[in-house]
Amino acid sequence: MKNRFLLCLFLFLCCLPVYCKNRVEKTVFELIERVTPGYSGQYKLEVISGSDNKDIYEIDGDGKKVILRGNNVVALASAFNWYLKYTCNAHVSWFGNQLNLPVILPQPVRKEQRIIDSKYRVYFNYCTLSYTGAWWDWERWQKELDYMAMNGINMPLFSVGLYAIWYNTLLRFDFTDEEARSFLSAPGHSAWQWMQNLHSFGGPLPKSVIDKHTVLGKKIMARMQEFGMQPIQQGFSGFVPPLLKEKFPDAKIDMTKTWYGFDASALLDPTDPLFLKFGKVFMEEQDKLFGSYGVYAADPFHERQPPVDTPEYLHSVGETIHQLFQEFDKGSLWAMQAWSIRESIVKAVPREQLLILDLNGERTKRHKGLWGYPVVVGNLHNFGGRINMHGDLHLLASNQYQKAKKTYPNVCGSGLFMEAIEQNPVYYDLAFEMFHHVDSIALESWLASYAKRRYGSESVAAAKAWSLLLEGPYQRGTNGVERSSIIAARPAIKVKKSGPNAGLGIPYSPKFVINAQLELLKDADKLKHSVPYRFDIVDVQRQIMTNLGQLIHRKAAEAFIAKDKKGFSLHSKRFLELLDDTDELLRTRPEYSFDRWLTQARSWGDTKEEQDLMEVDATTLLTVWGGQNGKDPVIFDYAWREWSGLIKGYYLPRWQKFYAMLQKHLEDSTEYSEEGLPLTHQREAFRANEFYNELAAWELAYTKQTEKARTPVIQGDEVEVTQRMFKKYMQLAEEYYHMSPVGMDINKNEKTFENLGE
């Protein structure tokens, strides 16, 4: 009997690898069919062994089928994407795909093998899931998950479904349904609740939204597990409802200072006995809903000061959080952002059980390798979802991961930690591809190849356009915070910036973008079948117009100061017309649509009241950003976006009000000055004077308006509208830039337009 059992066990174990291989193949075939319907039968998939614990994949052919080999699902999906890009000249994008494939797929020219050197390829910042993904449904999530796998991502952040984890945890600590829901913030602002910055904003959160997020989260987690990804799940580091202090008066719960106009938050001291008890319940509730997979995020005192700032106290904090994770899931890994990192907390954790995520790659240098702990070096390219063409492609092409690894051998992964996606597609296409290279790449040839596959046709003009864009907005040194937008800026005579960060200015000659558009439009008839091409010409035209807007407004401001009524009327009218035209241009694309954003937000509500609640949250995030219980917004316009609908409904009326006020001063021969006004983040404060006080009231009222979305969301043909706008604004460009006729060679020493308006 015993021998028979052992024989059955042996046969089962022998069959296990076959079963796993078939499951892997089934998962990848389904992905291929979702991306390229009807083509999965032309592939043969083979599971192979990894190389020194690194992912490996191969592209091959047998004369009949395309052969993809890889050691796991992500490797096979990466092989599929590499084949599409470099054999089929195809392209998968956030902005529409270019999949003009032949009926019979071509055979690879030769067998190709690639090894992905970095152990961890991490994706998402908490902010990404509010600034871009707050209103995603399963269809959109499924596309993103496929896109992640095809680009080699194996460690995504998982936060969808945290609502139910918190809700269930609080119920176990004697919170009522309403008390628990009142603690939770609406989806547009949930990222900053998970990062311990705010709570109770935009609620009480409807139970229906909690339940829908749970259903969606389970689908996302199931797909991540199918793909063999290692999700980063939420840990616990002490952030709790202030109400917990009333329910547990003996517990050591400290109230933090307010954060950018939001109510004070509560932190349960990790050295208090209640910390481990509460944390364990939180982890249990997460496990019940989604399972537990061994990597947990915790960022104690994120953008906060600890209640006791001593090495001994911080060491005890690190020890306690580490203890919580190990008692719940022995051998698990703590994932910690380096954004607000503290050495004493880090050094309380064994090196093999902590993974540091250096969001922008700067902390690794600043702290001399982060004390030898495993590090993922990343790029933090976008802030707030702001729409501005920028990004240092040279830096990406140099292979930052490999360079960091040579200096600091503890670097073991690379990541993308942008605050938002769905902008600057060329930057992300290259950033994703660098996971698959072990050295630097030739950027000019890569860009020519990018243009060919993105547009589906060979075009000398398109290749030249991308060469010009490389010398313009994608030049060296453009990797940080976006420059401000004059369109989205809160009006002023001397506009300093459109948000709390970088100011105005164009750090390259605007002619680079203008001439790039001239080249792109030369082959419009040849390339217009490509949806990504249609996106690109709209995006380039948007940049042309917003760049030009900086000079037009400066001329209007100079005319006002000079009391030149005629000049002020001319330039101010041109500026307002430019905003109106930009709205029309961007309405041709769903990605740049505030109307779509609002429609998606409302879809999460079951009743009109719930739908209105979601719309107010979605509007607030992109306008005043925050402010709670009567406190004025502090980081207003942080998430400025050059989006259709937002321009027409919000930015344009602000400028109309401002110019009307200035016009009245000219007519009445009265003075208006901004000298000496109070500032917030180096621009005029929310209520800096009488005009801004009235504007603030209008802005706050706008956030409460509901059912603002226009239908149809998309309107107009991209090519026709872009060509019309290009012709119109080239005439103005020649005047304001003192340009020679469009198309003339650009002098590389030509001046940039820095500090416009200051």
Coordinates of C-alpha atoms in Angstrom, one line a residue, residues 91 125 143 154 195 264 272 329 391 532 544 638 647 660 674:
H91 CA 3.1 48.8 -31.9
N125 CA 3.3 55.0 -7.7
K143 CA -5.3 46.2 -21.1
N154 CA 6.9 41.6 -12.7
M195 CA 0.4 57.2 1.9
A264 CA -4.8 66.5 10.9
D272 CA 2.3 50.8 21.6
D329 CA 4.1 36.0 6.8
G391 CA 11.8 63.7 -20.8
P532 CA -0.9 56.6 -32.6
I544 CA 3.1 74.4 -30.3
Y638 CA -1.1 70.9 -8.7
I647 CA -9.8 74.3 -20.8
A660 CA -12.1 91.7 -18.3
E674 CA 0.5 92.4 -8.2

